[in-house]
Every structure is written in C-alpha cells, then in structure tokens.
Amino acid sequence: MFFDLKIRWKFLLSSYLVMFFSVLVITFFVISALKTNAAHDIETFRLEEINKVKANLKNYVDMTYGLIDTGYKNSAADVVDRLKRDISAMRYDNGTGYFWINDTGRPYPKMVMHPTAPDLNGKIMDDSKYNCALGQKENLFKAFVDVAEQGGAGFVDYLWTKPTKDGLSAEQPKLSYVRLYKPLNWIIGTGVYIDDIDRTVAAKTAAISTQIRNILINIIMAVAAISLLSFAGLWYLAKKISDPLNACADFSSKLGAGDLNAELDLAVSKDEVGQLATSLMKMRNNLRTSIFHITSVSSSLSDGASDQASSLEETSSSLEEMSAMTRQNAENATMGNKIINESKSIVMQANSAMGRLTAAMKDISQASSETQKIIKTIDEIAFQTNLLALNAAVEAARAGEAGAGFAVVADEVRNLAMRAAEAARVTARLIEDTVKKINDGDELAASTNATFSEVAQNIQKVSQFMNEIVQASDEQAKGIEQINQTVANINNVTQNNVSLGHELIEAVNVFETKDVSDNQRLLGQHRR
C-alpha cells in the first residue's frame, strides 16, 4: 500500500516516520537515563541516610562501651550492678533510644539487662518471636552474638514492632549496632527504627518521578511543536520535489500516447529533476528525428526484403534444378561404375586369355627349336648320303659296266639326298622365319598382356573414382537439400520482415499524422 502512494506522500511519511522514531528513540534513552540517574540518586540518598544512622549508633555504643570499660577497671565491689543501673538509665533521641546488654551464651544468649522490659532480665532469649534477624528468620540475639564474636562489633537489621502513642504498630525495619565487651562477656547494643528513612526515600522518589514526568511532558510538547513545524517544512519540500516530477510524468505520458509536440514548462535548475526534464526534452526531439529515420529505413527495409524474397525464390528454384542435376549425376555415375565393373571383368578375361596365348607361343617356340634340330640332323644325313652316293658313283665308274647299274642307283640316291638337303634347307628357313615371328608374337603378347594389366589397374582406379563421385554426389544432393531447406526458412523470415516493415511503416504514419508541418520540417532538416 505504501508503494502505491505518490512521491509527495512517500516523502512526507518517510521523513516524518524517521523523525518520529528518532525522537522516540532519543526520548526513550533520555527517560531511561533520567530513571537510571534517579534510581542511582535515590539509592545514594538512602545509603547516606543509613550511613548517618549507623554512624550515630556506633558513636552511642562506643561511648557506652567506654563508660563500661572505665567503670569496670575501677574494680569496685558492686561495679557490675552499678554499670547495669547506669546504662539502663541512659537515653538518647528524645528519650526513645536506649541500650541493652546480653551475654554470649550458646546456643542462645541470656538477657543481662533490658531497660524497657525488665522481665526479660536473666531469661534465655530462645522464643520463636525473636526469629526475625537478617531477613532469614534467624534468632535475633543469636545473630547479635555471631556478629560480635566474629568482628568484635557489627550491625544487624531485622523487623520489630514499633511503639507509638496508640500502642504497638506493625513490624517495622530496625537497625541495631552491637559490640562485645570481652572482660564481662557482655554484648552492648542499641537500635533505631529506619522506617522514617524509607518514608524520606519515598518522598524523594516521588519528587524525582514528578520531575521526570514534567520533563516528559515538556519533551512531548517540544516534539509536538517540532513535528508541526517539520511537517510544514516537509510539506513544502515535498511539493517542490513532487510538482516537477508530476510535470515530467505528465510529459512522459503524452510522449507515450504519441504526442511528440508536447512541451515541458519547468524552471531551469541544475538538480536531478532539472536534469530529468532536460533529458526528457532531448528524448522527445531525438524521438521525433528518429521517427523519420525509422520511416526511411522501414521503407528501404521493406523494399529490400521484397527483393530479397524474390531472389530467394529464384535461388530456391536454382537449387531445385541443381539438386535434380546432382541426383542425375549420381545416377549416371552409378551406371558408369557398373559399366566400368563389367569392362573390368572383360579386360580381366582378355588378360587371362593373353596369358594363355603367351604360354602357347612359348610352347610353339620351343617346338620350333626342336624341329630345327631335327631338320639340321636331316640336312646332315642328306649331306652324308650325298657323299656316300658320290663315293658309290666313283666306285661304280671304276667297276665299269659291272657297276653301271649301281652308278644309276647311286646317282638317284645322290639326287634324292640333294633334294632332301634342299628341302631341309627350305624347311629350316621356314622354321627360322616361323620362330622369329613366334618370338615377335611372344613379345607382342607380353606387351599386350602388360597393357591389359595397366588397363585393368586404370579401370580399378576409375572404378574407385566413380565410387567417390557417387558418394560425393549423394553428399552434395543432401547438402543441397539442406541449403534448400535453409533458403526456405530464410524466405519465411524475409516474408515476416516484409510484413513487419509494412506494420512499422503504418505505426510510424500514426506519428506522422500528429503534426504534418513539423514532421515535414524535420524531414527536410534530416535530408539536408
């Protein structure tokens, strides 16, 4: 609820509450200090009064002690009785104060002399009505003995009935002082009622309470007066602070509603409010200028987005065609790879056939060599046969007519040998030509075989290349599809940008209608 208040009331309430609680705290500490000082003064006053009483009691007992000691040292026969009589007759404080004597008997002492109650003389003081000493229900006369024996003398406080004109009053606080006289084992004592001290302290306390109450009343009156003056001053300060802020708030509301011609009339100041007003005016001017920048940029953006949308549509179509071509290339590469694999198989078969042909050519070459050896043998046999026929002819000639028939046979044999030799030579030449051609064919077959091997290796490489082309085409097709999808997304974004550009232009036109003349002037300044 506090945060919904206006700044003026927030400032007033905050300042007033801070001041109120500050005064309240200060008042509390002041009153606490006054009460503490008053309690200390009262206690000091009480102690001073009691100390006065104690001093008087001590003086009275010491004086009586001196009289007893002086009289006892005279050593007269009846000195004890005489001392009892003298002390019994002694009075002080307008005749209300007296002295008594009891002994140091245990567990309870015996009354030696009591001037106002002589019927107690010689009695043991063990009655329960005497259990009123030291605030602990301890026997009064036993406490006298304990205090005297421990320190030689001392004070004992207790409650005792106080005689008045109307008789005995209720129990009142009483203070006694006792002193031990060792030679006679006497305890000399006297006491006074201290209720008058309590009455004096009570009067003192009442007077101090009255002073504190008067001081508190004065403080309250002063606080009330200060509060009224402070509230008036704070109200004035709050108004000085909140009015410019309200003006700035109204100005901001007009700007928020689209009124860029609003004015902020405030006195020039260098404080935070003045800086805020200056900043708001600068913001308005910059906003008016920015509106026309936005109009121009929005138009350019809308036109550019439209052109971009058209380009993206063309790009999308081109990518579709590229994707189709890539898929066709992949299919062609796959078909070519298949044909190359078939060609590879054929080349491998041809290479195998060439290998068998080379082996056959080598076998033929070896057979021709053997044939040449046989032909050479036949030639040598024909040569020998020719020699034998020649020798036979010579011998037939020597034999004359007896060897004529043998000469004819020899001649035929020689002719036959010569034809056989000629035939062997011709056959040898034919075989040599055949062997030469076979060797040439063998070399050609070997070269062809090596060529087929190279062709097979090249086909293998081409097959690998075709496989890589197929894979690359597939990857390219996938990449083009992704690019096409991205382009489609970009196209959608571009279409949205076109729509937003039109909406922005329409929104800016709302501001443009506020003040056409001022806007045209600002636009002219911007163009210059």
Coordinates of C-alpha atoms in Angstrom, one line a residue:
M1 CA 0.0 0.0 0.0
F2 CA 2.9 2.4 0.8
F3 CA 4.5 1.8 -2.6
D4 CA 1.2 2.8 -4.3
L5 CA 1.3 6.3 -2.8
K6 CA 2.5 9.3 -4.6
I7 CA 6.1 10.5 -4.1
R8 CA 4.9 13.5 -2.1
W9 CA 3.2 11.3 0.5
K10 CA 6.0 8.8 0.4
F11 CA 8.5 11.6 1.1
L12 CA 6.3 13.1 3.9
L13 CA 5.5 9.7 5.6
S14 CA 9.1 8.5 5.3
S15 CA 10.6 11.7 6.6
Y16 CA 8.0 12.1 9.3
L17 CA 8.4 8.4 10.4
V18 CA 12.2 8.7 10.5
M19 CA 11.9 11.9 12.6
F20 CA 9.2 10.4 14.8
F21 CA 11.2 7.2 15.5
S22 CA 14.4 9.2 16.0
V23 CA 12.7 11.5 18.6
L24 CA 11.0 8.4 20.1
V25 CA 14.4 6.7 20.5
I26 CA 16.1 9.8 21.8
T27 CA 13.2 10.3 24.3
F28 CA 13.4 6.7 25.4
F29 CA 17.1 7.0 26.1
V30 CA 16.7 10.3 27.8
I31 CA 13.9 8.9 30.1
S32 CA 16.0 5.8 30.7
A33 CA 19.0 7.9 31.6
L34 CA 16.8 10.1 33.9
K35 CA 15.4 7.0 35.6
T36 CA 18.8 5.4 35.9
N37 CA 20.2 8.6 37.4
A38 CA 17.1 9.0 39.6
A39 CA 17.5 5.4 40.9
H40 CA 21.2 6.0 41.5
D41 CA 20.5 9.2 43.3
I42 CA 17.8 7.6 45.4
E43 CA 20.0 4.7 46.3
T44 CA 22.8 7.1 47.1
F45 CA 20.5 9.2 49.3
R46 CA 19.3 6.0 51.1
L47 CA 22.8 4.8 51.7
E48 CA 23.8 8.3 53.0
E49 CA 20.9 8.3 55.4
I50 CA 21.6 4.8 56.6
N51 CA 25.3 5.6 57.0
K52 CA 24.3 8.6 59.1
V53 CA 22.2 6.3 61.3
K54 CA 25.0 3.8 61.5
A55 CA 27.5 6.4 62.5
N56 CA 25.2 7.7 65.3
L57 CA 24.5 4.1 66.5
K58 CA 28.2 3.4 66.5
N59 CA 29.0 6.6 68.4
Y60 CA 26.4 5.8 71.0
V61 CA 27.6 2.2 71.6
D62 CA 31.2 3.2 71.6
M63 CA 30.5 5.9 74.2
T64 CA 28.7 3.3 76.4
Y65 CA 31.5 0.8 75.8
G66 CA 33.9 3.4 77.1
L67 CA 31.9 4.1 80.2
I68 CA 31.6 0.3 81.0
D69 CA 35.3 -0.2 80.4
T70 CA 36.2 2.8 82.7
G71 CA 33.8 1.7 85.4
Y72 CA 34.9 -1.9 85.3
K73 CA 38.5 -1.0 85.6
N74 CA 37.8 0.7 88.9
S75 CA 37.2 -2.8 90.4
A76 CA 34.6 -1.7 92.9
A77 CA 32.7 -4.5 94.6
D78 CA 29.3 -3.5 93.1
V79 CA 30.6 -2.2 89.8
V80 CA 28.6 -4.6 87.7
D81 CA 25.3 -3.8 89.3
R82 CA 26.1 -0.1 89.2
L83 CA 27.0 -0.3 85.5
K84 CA 23.7 -2.0 84.8
R85 CA 21.8 0.7 86.5
D86 CA 23.7 3.5 84.8
I87 CA 23.3 2.0 81.4
S88 CA 19.6 1.2 82.0
A89 CA 19.0 4.9 82.7
M90 CA 20.8 6.2 79.6
R91 CA 18.6 7.6 76.8
Y92 CA 19.1 9.4 73.5
D93 CA 17.0 10.7 70.6
N94 CA 14.4 12.5 72.8
G95 CA 14.3 9.6 75.2
T96 CA 13.3 7.0 72.6
G97 CA 16.7 5.4 72.3
Y98 CA 18.1 3.0 74.9
F99 CA 20.8 0.4 75.4
W100 CA 20.5 -3.3 76.4
I101 CA 23.1 -6.0 77.4
N102 CA 23.0 -9.7 76.8
D103 CA 25.7 -12.3 77.3
T104 CA 27.4 -14.6 74.8
G105 CA 25.7 -17.8 75.8
R106 CA 25.2 -20.7 73.4
P107 CA 23.1 -21.9 71.7
Y108 CA 21.0 -18.8 72.7
P109 CA 22.2 -15.9 74.9
K110 CA 20.7 -14.7 78.2
M111 CA 19.4 -11.2 78.7
V112 CA 21.6 -9.4 81.2
M113 CA 19.7 -6.0 81.2
H114 CA 16.9 -4.6 79.3
P115 CA 15.7 -1.1 80.4
T116 CA 12.2 -1.2 78.9
A117 CA 11.4 -4.9 79.5
P118 CA 13.0 -5.8 82.9
D119 CA 11.0 -9.0 83.0
L120 CA 13.4 -10.3 80.3
N121 CA 16.4 -9.9 82.6
G122 CA 18.0 -13.3 83.3
K123 CA 16.0 -15.1 80.6
I124 CA 17.3 -17.2 77.8
M125 CA 16.3 -15.5 74.5
D126 CA 15.1 -18.5 72.6
D127 CA 11.5 -17.5 72.0
S128 CA 10.4 -18.0 68.3
K129 CA 9.2 -14.4 68.1
Y130 CA 12.9 -13.4 68.1
N131 CA 13.4 -15.3 64.8
C132 CA 13.4 -12.1 62.7
A133 CA 17.0 -11.2 62.1
L134 CA 18.9 -10.7 58.8
G135 CA 15.8 -11.4 56.7
Q136 CA 16.4 -15.2 57.2
K137 CA 14.2 -15.9 60.2
E138 CA 17.3 -16.2 62.3
N139 CA 17.2 -15.7 66.1
L140 CA 17.8 -12.0 66.7
F141 CA 20.0 -12.3 69.9
K142 CA 21.9 -15.3 68.4
A143 CA 22.7 -13.0 65.4
F144 CA 24.0 -10.3 67.9
V145 CA 26.4 -12.9 69.4
D146 CA 27.6 -14.2 66.0
V147 CA 28.3 -10.7 64.6
A148 CA 30.0 -9.5 67.8
E149 CA 32.2 -12.6 68.2
Q150 CA 33.2 -12.6 64.5
G151 CA 34.2 -8.9 64.2
G152 CA 34.0 -7.6 67.8
A153 CA 31.2 -5.3 66.6
G154 CA 28.7 -5.0 63.8
F155 CA 25.2 -4.1 62.5
V156 CA 22.2 -6.3 62.4
D157 CA 18.9 -5.4 60.6
Y158 CA 15.6 -7.0 61.4
L159 CA 11.8 -6.4 61.7
W160 CA 10.3 -5.3 65.0
T161 CA 7.1 -3.9 66.4
K162 CA 7.3 -0.1 66.9
P163 CA 5.7 1.5 69.9
T164 CA 3.5 4.6 69.2
K165 CA 1.2 6.8 71.1
D166 CA -1.6 4.4 70.3
G167 CA 0.3 1.3 71.3
L168 CA 2.4 -1.0 69.1
S169 CA 2.3 -0.7 65.4
A170 CA 3.1 -3.4 62.8
E171 CA 6.6 -4.7 62.4
Q172 CA 8.9 -2.0 61.0
P173 CA 12.5 -2.3 59.8
K174 CA 15.0 -1.7 62.6
L175 CA 18.8 -1.4 62.6
S176 CA 21.0 -2.3 65.7
Y177 CA 24.6 -2.0 66.5
V178 CA 26.3 -4.4 69.0
R179 CA 29.7 -4.5 70.5
L180 CA 31.4 -7.2 72.6
Y181 CA 32.9 -6.3 75.9
K182 CA 35.1 -9.3 76.4
P183 CA 36.0 -8.9 80.2
L184 CA 32.4 -9.4 81.2
N185 CA 31.3 -11.4 78.0
W186 CA 28.7 -8.7 77.6
I187 CA 27.2 -7.6 74.2
I188 CA 26.2 -4.0 74.4
G189 CA 23.6 -2.9 71.8
T190 CA 21.2 -0.3 70.7
G191 CA 19.0 0.2 67.7
V192 CA 16.7 2.6 65.9
Y193 CA 13.8 2.2 63.5
I194 CA 14.6 3.1 59.9
D195 CA 11.1 3.3 58.5
D196 CA 11.4 7.1 58.6
I197 CA 14.3 6.7 56.1
D198 CA 12.0 4.7 53.8
R199 CA 9.5 7.5 54.1
T200 CA 12.1 10.1 53.3
V201 CA 13.3 7.9 50.3
A202 CA 9.7 7.5 49.1
A203 CA 9.2 11.3 49.2
K204 CA 12.5 11.7 47.4
T205 CA 11.4 9.1 44.8
A206 CA 8.0 10.9 44.4
A207 CA 9.7 14.2 43.8
I208 CA 12.1 12.8 41.2
S209 CA 9.2 11.0 39.5
T210 CA 7.4 14.3 39.3
Q211 CA 10.5 15.9 37.8
I212 CA 10.7 13.1 35.2
R213 CA 7.0 13.4 34.4
N214 CA 7.4 17.2 33.9
I215 CA 10.4 16.6 31.7
L216 CA 8.5 14.1 29.7
I217 CA 5.6 16.5 29.3
N218 CA 8.0 19.2 28.1
I219 CA 9.6 16.8 25.7
I220 CA 6.2 15.8 24.3
M221 CA 5.2 19.4 23.9
A222 CA 8.5 20.2 22.2
V223 CA 8.2 17.1 20.0
A224 CA 4.7 18.1 19.0
A225 CA 5.8 21.7 18.2
I226 CA 8.8 20.4 16.2
S227 CA 6.6 17.8 14.4
L228 CA 4.2 20.5 13.3
L229 CA 7.0 22.8 12.1
S230 CA 8.7 19.8 10.5
F231 CA 5.5 18.7 8.8
A232 CA 5.0 22.2 7.3
G233 CA 8.6 22.3 6.1
L234 CA 8.5 18.7 4.8
W235 CA 5.2 19.5 3.0
Y236 CA 6.8 22.5 1.3
L237 CA 9.9 20.4 0.3
A238 CA 7.7 17.6 -0.9
K239 CA 5.7 20.0 -3.0
K240 CA 8.8 21.5 -4.5
I241 CA 10.0 17.9 -5.4
S242 CA 6.8 16.3 -6.5
D243 CA 5.4 19.1 -8.7
P244 CA 8.3 19.0 -11.2
L245 CA 8.1 15.2 -11.1
N246 CA 4.4 15.3 -11.8
A247 CA 5.0 17.6 -14.7
C248 CA 7.7 15.2 -16.0
A249 CA 5.3 12.3 -15.6
D250 CA 2.5 14.1 -17.5
F251 CA 5.0 14.9 -20.2
S252 CA 6.1 11.3 -20.4
S253 CA 2.5 10.1 -20.6
K254 CA 1.9 12.5 -23.6
L255 CA 5.0 11.1 -25.3
G256 CA 3.8 7.6 -24.6
A257 CA 0.4 8.5 -26.2
G258 CA 2.3 9.6 -29.3
D259 CA 2.1 13.4 -28.8
L260 CA 5.6 14.4 -29.9
N261 CA 4.6 18.1 -29.8
A262 CA 4.1 18.2 -26.0
E263 CA 6.1 20.8 -24.1
L264 CA 7.6 20.7 -20.6
D265 CA 7.5 24.1 -18.9
L266 CA 9.8 24.0 -15.9
A267 CA 12.1 26.5 -14.4
V268 CA 15.7 25.8 -15.3
S269 CA 17.5 24.0 -12.5
K270 CA 20.7 22.0 -12.1
D271 CA 19.4 19.4 -9.7
E272 CA 18.3 15.9 -10.7
V273 CA 14.8 17.0 -11.6
G274 CA 16.1 19.7 -13.9
Q275 CA 18.4 17.1 -15.5
L276 CA 15.5 14.8 -15.9
A277 CA 13.4 17.5 -17.6
T278 CA 16.3 18.4 -20.0
S279 CA 16.8 14.7 -20.8
L280 CA 13.1 14.2 -21.5
M281 CA 13.1 17.2 -23.9
K282 CA 16.1 15.8 -25.6
M283 CA 14.5 12.4 -25.8
R284 CA 11.4 14.0 -27.4
N285 CA 13.5 15.8 -30.0
N286 CA 15.6 12.7 -30.7
L287 CA 12.4 10.6 -30.9
R288 CA 10.9 12.9 -33.4
T289 CA 14.0 12.8 -35.5
S290 CA 14.3 9.0 -35.1
I291 CA 10.7 8.6 -36.3
F292 CA 11.7 9.9 -39.7
H293 CA 14.8 7.8 -39.7
I294 CA 12.7 4.8 -39.0
T295 CA 10.2 5.7 -41.8
S296 CA 13.0 5.9 -44.3
V297 CA 14.8 2.8 -43.0
S298 CA 11.5 0.9 -42.9
S299 CA 10.7 1.7 -46.5
S300 CA 14.2 0.6 -47.5
L301 CA 13.9 -2.5 -45.4
S302 CA 10.5 -3.4 -46.8
D303 CA 11.8 -2.9 -50.4
G304 CA 15.0 -4.8 -49.7
A305 CA 13.1 -7.6 -48.0
S306 CA 10.8 -7.9 -51.0
D307 CA 13.8 -8.0 -53.4
Q308 CA 15.4 -10.5 -51.2
A309 CA 12.3 -12.6 -51.1
S310 CA 12.3 -12.6 -54.9
S311 CA 16.0 -13.5 -55.0
L312 CA 15.4 -16.3 -52.5
E313 CA 12.6 -17.7 -54.6
E314 CA 14.9 -17.7 -57.7
T315 CA 17.7 -19.2 -55.6
S316 CA 15.4 -21.9 -54.3
S317 CA 14.4 -22.8 -57.9
S318 CA 18.0 -22.9 -59.0
L319 CA 18.8 -25.1 -56.0
E320 CA 16.0 -27.4 -57.0
E321 CA 17.4 -27.7 -60.5
M322 CA 20.9 -28.2 -59.1
S323 CA 19.6 -30.9 -56.8
A324 CA 17.9 -32.7 -59.7
M325 CA 21.1 -32.4 -61.8
T326 CA 23.2 -33.7 -58.9
R327 CA 20.8 -36.7 -58.4
Q328 CA 21.1 -37.3 -62.2
N329 CA 24.9 -37.2 -62.0
A330 CA 24.8 -39.6 -59.1
E331 CA 22.6 -42.0 -61.2
N332 CA 24.9 -41.6 -64.2
A333 CA 28.0 -42.2 -62.1
T334 CA 26.4 -45.3 -60.7
M335 CA 25.6 -46.6 -64.2
G336 CA 29.1 -45.7 -65.4
N337 CA 30.6 -47.5 -62.3
K338 CA 28.5 -50.6 -63.3
I339 CA 29.8 -50.4 -66.9
I340 CA 33.3 -50.0 -65.7
N341 CA 33.0 -53.0 -63.5
E342 CA 31.7 -55.0 -66.4
S343 CA 34.6 -53.7 -68.6
K344 CA 37.0 -54.6 -65.8
S345 CA 35.7 -58.2 -65.9
I346 CA 36.1 -58.4 -69.7
V347 CA 39.6 -57.0 -69.5
M348 CA 40.5 -59.5 -66.8
Q349 CA 39.2 -62.3 -69.0
A350 CA 41.2 -60.9 -72.0
N351 CA 44.2 -60.6 -69.9
S352 CA 43.8 -64.2 -68.8
A353 CA 43.5 -65.3 -72.5
M354 CA 46.6 -63.3 -73.4
G355 CA 48.4 -65.1 -70.7
R356 CA 47.4 -68.5 -72.0
L357 CA 48.3 -67.3 -75.6
T358 CA 51.7 -66.3 -74.4
A359 CA 52.2 -69.7 -72.8
A360 CA 51.1 -71.4 -76.1
M361 CA 53.5 -69.2 -78.1
K362 CA 56.3 -70.2 -75.8
D363 CA 55.4 -73.8 -76.3
I364 CA 55.4 -73.3 -80.1
S365 CA 58.8 -71.6 -79.9
Q366 CA 60.2 -74.5 -78.0
A367 CA 58.7 -77.0 -80.5
S368 CA 60.2 -75.0 -83.4
S369 CA 63.6 -75.2 -81.8
E370 CA 63.3 -79.0 -81.6
T371 CA 62.1 -79.1 -85.2
Q372 CA 65.2 -77.1 -86.2
K373 CA 67.4 -79.6 -84.5
I374 CA 65.6 -82.4 -86.5
I375 CA 66.0 -80.5 -89.8
K376 CA 69.6 -80.0 -89.0
T377 CA 70.0 -83.7 -88.5
I378 CA 68.1 -84.4 -91.7
D379 CA 70.5 -82.0 -93.6
E380 CA 73.5 -83.7 -92.1
I381 CA 72.1 -87.1 -93.1
A382 CA 71.4 -85.8 -96.7
F383 CA 75.0 -84.5 -96.8
Q384 CA 76.4 -87.8 -95.7
T385 CA 74.0 -89.6 -98.1
N386 CA 75.3 -87.3 -100.9
L387 CA 78.9 -88.1 -100.1
L388 CA 78.1 -91.8 -100.0
A389 CA 76.3 -91.6 -103.3
L390 CA 79.3 -89.7 -104.8
N391 CA 81.6 -92.3 -103.5
A392 CA 79.3 -95.1 -104.8
A393 CA 79.4 -93.4 -108.2
V394 CA 83.1 -93.2 -108.2
E395 CA 83.4 -96.8 -107.3
A396 CA 80.8 -97.7 -109.9
A397 CA 82.8 -95.9 -112.5
R398 CA 85.8 -97.9 -111.6
A399 CA 83.8 -101.0 -111.9
G400 CA 82.9 -100.2 -115.5
E401 CA 79.9 -101.9 -116.9
A402 CA 79.6 -104.1 -113.8
G403 CA 79.0 -101.0 -111.8
A404 CA 76.8 -99.2 -114.3
G405 CA 73.5 -100.1 -112.6
F406 CA 74.9 -99.3 -109.2
A407 CA 76.0 -95.9 -110.6
V408 CA 72.5 -95.2 -111.7
V409 CA 71.2 -96.1 -108.2
A410 CA 74.0 -94.0 -106.7
D411 CA 73.1 -91.1 -108.9
E412 CA 69.4 -91.3 -107.9
V413 CA 70.4 -91.6 -104.3
R414 CA 72.6 -88.5 -104.6
N415 CA 69.8 -86.6 -106.4
L416 CA 67.4 -87.7 -103.6
A417 CA 69.9 -86.6 -101.0
M418 CA 70.3 -83.3 -102.7
R419 CA 66.5 -82.8 -102.8
A420 CA 66.3 -83.8 -99.3
A421 CA 69.0 -81.4 -98.3
E422 CA 67.3 -78.6 -100.3
A423 CA 64.0 -79.5 -98.7
A424 CA 65.7 -79.4 -95.3
R425 CA 67.2 -76.0 -96.0
V426 CA 63.9 -74.6 -97.2
T427 CA 62.2 -76.1 -94.2
A428 CA 64.9 -74.7 -91.9
R429 CA 64.4 -71.2 -93.4
L430 CA 60.6 -71.6 -93.0
I431 CA 61.1 -72.7 -89.4
E432 CA 63.5 -69.8 -88.7
D433 CA 61.0 -67.4 -90.1
T434 CA 58.3 -69.0 -88.0
V435 CA 60.4 -68.9 -84.8
K436 CA 61.2 -65.3 -85.5
K437 CA 57.6 -64.5 -86.0
I438 CA 56.7 -66.5 -82.9
N439 CA 59.3 -64.5 -80.9
D440 CA 57.8 -61.3 -82.2
G441 CA 54.4 -62.6 -81.4
D442 CA 55.6 -63.6 -77.9
E443 CA 57.0 -60.1 -77.3
L444 CA 53.7 -58.6 -78.7
A445 CA 51.7 -60.8 -76.5
A446 CA 53.8 -59.9 -73.4
S447 CA 53.4 -56.2 -74.3
T448 CA 49.7 -56.7 -74.8
N449 CA 49.4 -58.6 -71.5
A450 CA 51.2 -55.7 -69.7
T451 CA 48.9 -53.2 -71.5
F452 CA 45.9 -55.2 -70.4
S453 CA 47.3 -55.2 -66.8
E454 CA 47.7 -51.4 -66.9
V455 CA 44.2 -51.1 -68.4
A456 CA 42.8 -53.3 -65.5
Q457 CA 44.6 -51.1 -62.9
N458 CA 43.3 -48.0 -64.6
I459 CA 39.8 -49.4 -64.7
Q460 CA 40.2 -50.2 -60.9
K461 CA 41.2 -46.6 -60.3
V462 CA 38.4 -45.3 -62.4
S463 CA 36.0 -47.6 -60.5
Q464 CA 37.3 -46.1 -57.2
F465 CA 36.9 -42.6 -58.7
M466 CA 33.4 -43.4 -59.8
N467 CA 32.5 -44.7 -56.3
E468 CA 33.9 -41.5 -54.8
I469 CA 31.9 -39.5 -57.4
V470 CA 28.7 -41.4 -56.4
Q471 CA 29.3 -40.7 -52.7
A472 CA 30.2 -37.1 -53.3
S473 CA 27.1 -36.7 -55.5
D474 CA 25.0 -38.2 -52.7
E475 CA 26.5 -35.9 -50.1
Q476 CA 26.1 -32.9 -52.5
A477 CA 22.5 -33.8 -53.0
K478 CA 21.9 -34.0 -49.2
G479 CA 23.8 -30.7 -48.8
I480 CA 21.7 -29.0 -51.5
E481 CA 18.6 -30.3 -49.8
Q482 CA 19.7 -28.7 -46.5
I483 CA 20.6 -25.5 -48.3
N484 CA 17.3 -25.5 -50.0
Q485 CA 15.6 -26.0 -46.6
T486 CA 17.6 -23.2 -45.1
V487 CA 16.8 -20.9 -48.0
A488 CA 13.1 -21.8 -47.4
N489 CA 13.5 -20.8 -43.8
I490 CA 15.2 -17.6 -44.8
N491 CA 12.4 -16.9 -47.2
N492 CA 9.9 -17.3 -44.4
V493 CA 11.8 -14.9 -42.2
T494 CA 12.1 -12.5 -45.1
Q495 CA 8.4 -12.6 -45.7
N496 CA 7.9 -11.9 -42.0
N497 CA 10.3 -9.0 -42.2
V498 CA 8.3 -7.6 -45.1
S499 CA 5.1 -7.8 -43.1
L500 CA 6.8 -6.2 -40.0
G501 CA 8.2 -3.5 -42.3
H502 CA 4.7 -2.7 -43.5
E503 CA 3.4 -2.7 -39.9
L504 CA 6.3 -0.4 -38.8
I505 CA 5.6 2.0 -41.6
E506 CA 1.9 2.1 -40.6
A507 CA 2.8 2.7 -37.0
V508 CA 5.2 5.5 -37.9
N509 CA 2.5 7.0 -40.1
V510 CA 0.4 7.4 -36.9
F511 CA 3.1 9.7 -35.5
E512 CA 3.4 11.5 -38.9
T513 CA -0.3 12.5 -38.7
K514 CA 0.2 14.3 -35.4
D515 CA 1.8 17.3 -36.9
V516 CA 2.5 17.1 -40.7
S517 CA 4.1 20.5 -40.9
D518 CA 6.6 19.9 -38.1
N519 CA 7.4 16.5 -39.5
Q520 CA 8.0 17.8 -43.0
R521 CA 10.3 20.5 -41.5
L522 CA 12.2 17.9 -39.5
L523 CA 12.4 15.6 -42.5
G524 CA 13.8 18.5 -44.6
Q525 CA 16.4 19.1 -41.9
H526 CA 17.3 15.5 -41.9
R527 CA 17.7 15.4 -45.7
R528 CA 19.9 18.5 -45.6

